[in-house]
XYZ file of C-alpha atoms in Angstrom:
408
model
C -13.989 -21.225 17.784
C -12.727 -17.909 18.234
C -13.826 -15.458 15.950
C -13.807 -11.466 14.586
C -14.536 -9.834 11.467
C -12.097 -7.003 10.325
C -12.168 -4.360 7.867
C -9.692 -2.961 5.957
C -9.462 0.407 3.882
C -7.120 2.332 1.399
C -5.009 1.453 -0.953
C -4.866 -2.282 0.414
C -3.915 -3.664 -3.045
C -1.284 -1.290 -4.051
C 0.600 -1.585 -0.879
C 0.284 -5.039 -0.442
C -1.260 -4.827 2.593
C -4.316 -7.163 1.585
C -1.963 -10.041 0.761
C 0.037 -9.218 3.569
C -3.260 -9.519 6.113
C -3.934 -12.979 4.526
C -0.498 -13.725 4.601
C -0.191 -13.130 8.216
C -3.063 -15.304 8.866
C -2.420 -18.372 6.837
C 1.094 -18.430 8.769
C -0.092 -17.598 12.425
C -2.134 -20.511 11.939
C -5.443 -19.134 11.198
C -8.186 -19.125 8.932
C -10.121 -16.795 6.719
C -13.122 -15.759 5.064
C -13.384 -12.635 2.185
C -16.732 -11.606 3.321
C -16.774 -8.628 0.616
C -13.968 -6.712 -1.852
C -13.936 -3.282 -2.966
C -11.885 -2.800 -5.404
C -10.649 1.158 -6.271
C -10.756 1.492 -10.436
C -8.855 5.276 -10.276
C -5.306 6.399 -9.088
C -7.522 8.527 -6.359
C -10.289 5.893 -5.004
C -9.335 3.478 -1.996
C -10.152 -0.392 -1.610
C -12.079 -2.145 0.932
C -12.223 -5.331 2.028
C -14.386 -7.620 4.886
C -12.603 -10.651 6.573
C -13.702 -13.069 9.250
C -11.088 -14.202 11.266
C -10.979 -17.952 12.408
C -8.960 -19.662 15.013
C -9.639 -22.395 17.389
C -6.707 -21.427 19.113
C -7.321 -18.179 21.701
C -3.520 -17.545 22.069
C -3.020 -18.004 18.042
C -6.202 -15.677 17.470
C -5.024 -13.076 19.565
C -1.429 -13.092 17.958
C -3.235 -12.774 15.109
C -4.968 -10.064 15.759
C -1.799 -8.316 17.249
C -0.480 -8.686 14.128
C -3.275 -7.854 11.200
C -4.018 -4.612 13.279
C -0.732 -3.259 13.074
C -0.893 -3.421 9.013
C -4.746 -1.312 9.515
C -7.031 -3.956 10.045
C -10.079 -2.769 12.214
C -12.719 -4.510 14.067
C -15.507 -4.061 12.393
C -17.560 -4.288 15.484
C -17.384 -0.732 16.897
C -16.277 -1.167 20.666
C -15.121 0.873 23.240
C -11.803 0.777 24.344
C -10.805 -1.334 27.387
C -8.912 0.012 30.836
C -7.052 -1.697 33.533
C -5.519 0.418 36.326
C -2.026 -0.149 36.702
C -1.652 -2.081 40.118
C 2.222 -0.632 40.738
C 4.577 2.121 39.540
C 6.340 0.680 36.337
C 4.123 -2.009 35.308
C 0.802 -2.514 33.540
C -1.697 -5.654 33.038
C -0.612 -8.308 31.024
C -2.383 -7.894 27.626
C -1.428 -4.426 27.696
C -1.551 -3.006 24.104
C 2.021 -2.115 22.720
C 1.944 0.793 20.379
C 3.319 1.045 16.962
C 5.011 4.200 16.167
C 1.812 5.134 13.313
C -0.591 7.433 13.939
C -2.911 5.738 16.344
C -6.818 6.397 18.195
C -8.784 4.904 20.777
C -12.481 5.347 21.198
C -13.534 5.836 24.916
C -16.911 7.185 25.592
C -17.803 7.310 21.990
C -15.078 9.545 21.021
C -12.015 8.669 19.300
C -8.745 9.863 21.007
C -5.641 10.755 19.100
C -2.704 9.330 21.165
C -0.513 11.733 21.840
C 3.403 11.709 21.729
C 2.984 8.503 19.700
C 6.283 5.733 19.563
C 6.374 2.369 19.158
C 7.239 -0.530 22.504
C 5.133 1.704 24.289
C 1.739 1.488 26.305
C -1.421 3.971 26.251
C -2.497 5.593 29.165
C -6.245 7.254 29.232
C -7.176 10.027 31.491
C -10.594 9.890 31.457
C -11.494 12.835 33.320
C -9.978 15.338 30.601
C -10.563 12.491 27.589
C -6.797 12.772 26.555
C -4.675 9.483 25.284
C -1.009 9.474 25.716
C 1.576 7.140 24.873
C 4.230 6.092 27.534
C 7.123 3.929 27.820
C 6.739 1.476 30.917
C 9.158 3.295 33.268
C 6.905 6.103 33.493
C 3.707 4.601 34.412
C 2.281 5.593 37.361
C -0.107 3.341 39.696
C -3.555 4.136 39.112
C -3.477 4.915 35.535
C -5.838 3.782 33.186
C -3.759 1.359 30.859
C -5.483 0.321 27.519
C -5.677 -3.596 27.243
C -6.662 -5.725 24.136
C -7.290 -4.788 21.110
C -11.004 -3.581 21.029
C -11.337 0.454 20.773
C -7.960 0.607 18.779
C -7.642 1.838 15.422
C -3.823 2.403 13.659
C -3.070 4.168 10.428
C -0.157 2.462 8.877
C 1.354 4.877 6.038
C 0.646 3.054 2.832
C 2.050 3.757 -0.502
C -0.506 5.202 -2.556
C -1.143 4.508 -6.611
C 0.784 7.745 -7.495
C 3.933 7.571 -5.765
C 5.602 9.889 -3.800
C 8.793 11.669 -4.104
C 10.238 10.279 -0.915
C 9.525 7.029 -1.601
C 12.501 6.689 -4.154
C 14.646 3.511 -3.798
C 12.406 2.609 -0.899
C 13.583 -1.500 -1.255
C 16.277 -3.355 0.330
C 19.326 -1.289 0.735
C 22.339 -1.490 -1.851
C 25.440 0.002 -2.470
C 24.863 -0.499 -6.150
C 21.984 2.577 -6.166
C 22.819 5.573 -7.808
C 24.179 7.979 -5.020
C 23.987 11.041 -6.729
C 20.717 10.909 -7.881
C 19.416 9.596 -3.971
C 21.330 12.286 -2.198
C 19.656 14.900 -4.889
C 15.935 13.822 -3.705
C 16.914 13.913 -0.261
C 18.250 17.557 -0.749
C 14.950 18.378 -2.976
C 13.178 17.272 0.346
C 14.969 19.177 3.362
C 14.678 22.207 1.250
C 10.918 21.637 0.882
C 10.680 21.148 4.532
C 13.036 24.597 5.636
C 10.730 26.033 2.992
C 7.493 25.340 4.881
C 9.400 26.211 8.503
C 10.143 22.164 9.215
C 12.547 21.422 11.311
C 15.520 18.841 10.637
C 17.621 16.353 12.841
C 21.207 15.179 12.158
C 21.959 12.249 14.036
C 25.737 11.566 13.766
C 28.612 9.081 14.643
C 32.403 10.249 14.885
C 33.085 8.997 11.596
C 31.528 12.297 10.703
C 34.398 14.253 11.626
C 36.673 11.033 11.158
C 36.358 11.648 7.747
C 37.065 15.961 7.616
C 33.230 16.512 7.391
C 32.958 18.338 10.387
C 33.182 21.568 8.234
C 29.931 20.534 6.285
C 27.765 19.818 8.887
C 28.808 23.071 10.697
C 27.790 24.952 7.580
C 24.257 23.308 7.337
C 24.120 24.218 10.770
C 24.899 27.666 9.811
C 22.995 27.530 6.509
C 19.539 26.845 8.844
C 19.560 23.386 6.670
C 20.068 21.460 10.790
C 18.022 22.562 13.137
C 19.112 19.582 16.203
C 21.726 17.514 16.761
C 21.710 14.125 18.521
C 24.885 12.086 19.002
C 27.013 10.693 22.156
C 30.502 11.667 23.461
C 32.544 10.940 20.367
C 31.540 13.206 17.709
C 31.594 15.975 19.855
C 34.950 15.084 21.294
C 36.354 14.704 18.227
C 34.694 17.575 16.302
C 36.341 20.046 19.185
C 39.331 18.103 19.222
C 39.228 19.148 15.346
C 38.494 22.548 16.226
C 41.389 22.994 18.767
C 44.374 21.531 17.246
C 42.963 20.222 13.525
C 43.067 16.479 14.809
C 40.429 13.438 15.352
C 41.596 10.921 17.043
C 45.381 12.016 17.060
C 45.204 11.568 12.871
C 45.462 15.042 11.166
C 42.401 15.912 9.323
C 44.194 17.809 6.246
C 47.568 15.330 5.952
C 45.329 12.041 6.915
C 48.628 11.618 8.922
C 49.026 10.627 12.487
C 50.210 13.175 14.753
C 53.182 12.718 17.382
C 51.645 12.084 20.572
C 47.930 13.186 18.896
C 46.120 10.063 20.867
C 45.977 12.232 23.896
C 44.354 15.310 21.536
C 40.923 14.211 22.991
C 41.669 14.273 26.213
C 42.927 17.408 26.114
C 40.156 18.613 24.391
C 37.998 17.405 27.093
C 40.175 19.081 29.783
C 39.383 22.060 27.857
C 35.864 21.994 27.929
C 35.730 20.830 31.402
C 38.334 23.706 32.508
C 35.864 25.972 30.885
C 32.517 24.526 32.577
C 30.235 23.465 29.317
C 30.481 23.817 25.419
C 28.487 26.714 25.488
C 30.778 28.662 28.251
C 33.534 27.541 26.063
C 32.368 29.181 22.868
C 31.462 32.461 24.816
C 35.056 32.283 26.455
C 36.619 32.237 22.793
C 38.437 28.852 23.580
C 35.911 27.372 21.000
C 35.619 29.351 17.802
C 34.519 26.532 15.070
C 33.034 23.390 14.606
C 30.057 21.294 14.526
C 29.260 22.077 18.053
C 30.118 25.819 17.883
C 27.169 26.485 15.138
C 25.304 24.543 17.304
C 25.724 27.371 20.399
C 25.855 30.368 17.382
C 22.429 28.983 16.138
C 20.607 27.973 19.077
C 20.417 24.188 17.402
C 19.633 22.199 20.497
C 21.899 19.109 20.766
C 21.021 15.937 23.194
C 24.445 14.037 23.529
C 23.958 10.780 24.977
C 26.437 9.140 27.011
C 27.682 5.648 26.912
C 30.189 3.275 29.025
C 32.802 3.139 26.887
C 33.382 7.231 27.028
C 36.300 9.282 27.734
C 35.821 11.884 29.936
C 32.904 12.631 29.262
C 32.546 16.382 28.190
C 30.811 18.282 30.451
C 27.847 18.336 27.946
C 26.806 14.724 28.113
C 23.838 12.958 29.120
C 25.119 10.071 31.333
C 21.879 9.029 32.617
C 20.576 6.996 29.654
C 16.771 7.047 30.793
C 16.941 10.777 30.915
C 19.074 10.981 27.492
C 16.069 9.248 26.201
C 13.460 11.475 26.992
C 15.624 14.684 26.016
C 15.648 13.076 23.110
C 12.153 11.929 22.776
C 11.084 15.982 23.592
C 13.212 17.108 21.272
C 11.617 14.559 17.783
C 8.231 16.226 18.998
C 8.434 19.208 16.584
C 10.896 17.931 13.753
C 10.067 16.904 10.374
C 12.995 14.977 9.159
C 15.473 13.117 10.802
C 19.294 12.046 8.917
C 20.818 9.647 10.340
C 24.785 9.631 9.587
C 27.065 6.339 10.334
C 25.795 5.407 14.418
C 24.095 2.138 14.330
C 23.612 2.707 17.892
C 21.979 6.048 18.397
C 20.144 5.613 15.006
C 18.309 3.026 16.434
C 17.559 4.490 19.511
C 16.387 7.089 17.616
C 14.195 5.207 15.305
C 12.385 4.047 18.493
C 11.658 7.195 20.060
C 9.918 9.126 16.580
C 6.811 8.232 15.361
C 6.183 7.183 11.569
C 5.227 10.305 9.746
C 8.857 11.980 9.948
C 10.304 11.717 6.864
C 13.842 9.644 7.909
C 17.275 8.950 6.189
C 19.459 6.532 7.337
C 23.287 6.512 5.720
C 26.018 4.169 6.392
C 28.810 2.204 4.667
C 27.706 -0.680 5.991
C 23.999 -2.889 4.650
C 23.510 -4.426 7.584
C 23.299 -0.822 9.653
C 21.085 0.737 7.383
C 18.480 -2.656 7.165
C 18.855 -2.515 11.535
C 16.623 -0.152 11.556
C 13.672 -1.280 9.546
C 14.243 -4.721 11.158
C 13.634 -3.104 14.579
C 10.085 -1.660 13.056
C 11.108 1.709 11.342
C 9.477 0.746 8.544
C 9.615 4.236 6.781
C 12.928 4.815 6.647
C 15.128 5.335 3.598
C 18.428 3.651 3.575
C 21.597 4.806 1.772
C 24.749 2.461 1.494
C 27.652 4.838 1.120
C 30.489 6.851 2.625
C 29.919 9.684 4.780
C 32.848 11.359 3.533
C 31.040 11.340 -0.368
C 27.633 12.008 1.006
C 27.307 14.903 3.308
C 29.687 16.700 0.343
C 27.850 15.570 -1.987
C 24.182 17.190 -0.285
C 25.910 20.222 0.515
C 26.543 20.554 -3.188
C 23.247 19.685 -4.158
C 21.664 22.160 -1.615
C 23.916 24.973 -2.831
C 22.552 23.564 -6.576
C 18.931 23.948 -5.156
C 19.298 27.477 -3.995
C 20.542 28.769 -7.105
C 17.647 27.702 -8.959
């Protein structure tokens, strides 16, 4: 019989993560045993709760344990931590630990280690000479580090919803276009103002159908406005956004008329041509070729953009990333510092993205479509907020409420 006893702590009860741990051990096949139940009376005290872990089952016990840690559980045992060099470049041991993206410690040599750079699919390295944790995806791994196996020495801190709830944790449920808009998009603008107004950064992630749908204009002036502080997005947008820029076009349709121009389907070509003739996006804008747009603010304002490429690009601009692994870790850098991430119609990249940052930034994710916005938190981003709309209403629409905000 394989056993372990596990503690959790916090507000277990109002988050459901007490019913969740027994859940997850009923199904996996386990058994269990309330040992002893704490149960917070006020809005302000935290639960706690003992539980011995059964199984006779060593594979089922460990997924168990996978599992039930992830939600907070901790060994109540106080162990150390265990290493396992890495044999080769690029790989580890097999029951490496693979990090969520919450906050996350290991204790080695009776000290408990923050891991830094934190993501989730990822493995922890220890460098026990300087007693520093990091977190690394596998490509990186060098041979000879000191990769953190099992589970022993490892202690997460899911967010949990506490008894008072928080502001950003409106309409946190299953995404639905039948939730009132207005009222979601004026809680998201109460909370990037908050955040410029403490020095936070912000990230706009963004698809084409951003300037698709003559909202190119808006972005630019949150750009502008200090509201965006990065940009991340492939080819497309900012093809089309200086496509828009140089001859009022995306994708050969006219962005005032909604009509399609003579001949427009080779507009972003020839916007490329442009770019390329002038040797980058920034050369461009200091040339005067480029005098508006999404991408110009993002030169004016020193807004760092990470444009990833993909196979399916024309061109690309000069500008773009093709090198996917490195796109990645631009990208990765470049989450380090930000409090808030918005990501706009790109199934694609806002995944990727939602990968890369770890839990505590605040996240949006908008799209007409249910099943892009639910992608995400089915791929682990648990603490995203979804928004089923179109981008041509919402980035407007926050704008407006931003401009409300400031007057106040």
């Amino acid at each position: 019989m394989f056993k372990e006893k596990l503690i959790l702590t916090g507000h277990i009860i109002d988050s459901l993560t007490l019913p969740k741990t027994l859940d997850t051990i009923m199904e996996q096949g386990g058994d269990f045993k309330i040992e002893e139940l704490n149960v917070g009376k006020l809005k302000t005290d935290k639960s706690s709760a003992i539980i011995e872990v059964t199984s006779d089952d060593e594979k089922v016990f460990n997924r168990i344990l996978d599992e039930v840690t992830d939600y907070g559980a901790e060994i109540l045992e106080d162990k150390e931590v265990q290493l396992i060099e890495s044999a080769k470049d690029k790989t580890v041991p097999d029951n490496f630990y693979s990090t969520t993206n919450y906050n996350t410690k290991v204790k080695y040599n009776d000290t408990w280690l923050p891991i830094e750079n934190i993501e989730m699919d990822c493995v922890i390295v220890v460098d026990t000479d300087n007693m520093k944790a990091e977190c690394k995806p596998l490509n990186v791994v060098k041979k000879g580090e000191k990769v953190v196996v099992g589970r022993a020495g490892v202690k997460v801190e899911p967010l949990e919803r506490s008894r008072g709830k928080a502001e950003f944790e409106f309409m946190n449920s299953e995404a639905s276009a039948e939730k009132p808009t207005q009222t979601i998009i004026h809680k998201i603008a109460k909370e990037m103002k908050e955040i410029k107004d403490k020095g936070g950064k912000i990230v706009v992630v963004g698809g084409p159908a951003v300037i698709h749908t003559g909202c190119s204009k808006v972005l630019a002036s949150l750009i502008r406005d200090g509201y965006v502080d990065k940009i991340f997005a492939g080819n497309a947008l900012a093809t089309h956004d200086i496509e828009n820029a140089l001859y009022g076009t995306s994708l050969g349709v006219d962005i005032e008329s909604g009509e399609l121009v003579a001949h427009g389907h080779k507009n972003h070509i020839s916007a490329i041509n442009t770019i390329n003739k002038a040797g980058s996006i920034k050369e461009a804008v200091e040339q005067g070729v480029l005098t508006s747009g999404v991408m110009y603010e993002c030169i004016k304002n020193d807004a760092p953009y990470v444009l990833a490429g993909s196979i399916r690009d024309d061109g690309p601009l000069p500008d773009v990333i093709t090198d996917s692994q490195v796109a990645q870790q631009r990208m990765r850098e470049e989450l380090q510092d930000v409090d808030m991430v918005i990501m706009i119609a790109t199934l694609l990249h806002s995944v990727a993205t939602g990968n890369l940052m770890p839990a505590r930034i605040k996240s949006v994710c908008v799209d007409i479509s249910n099943a892009s916005v639910t992608k995400l938190s089915d791929r682990g981003s648990a603490q995203v907020i979804s928004v089923v709309t179109d981008i041509g209403s919402f980035l407007p629409i926050l704008k407006n409420e931003l401009e409300k905000l400031e007057e106040e």
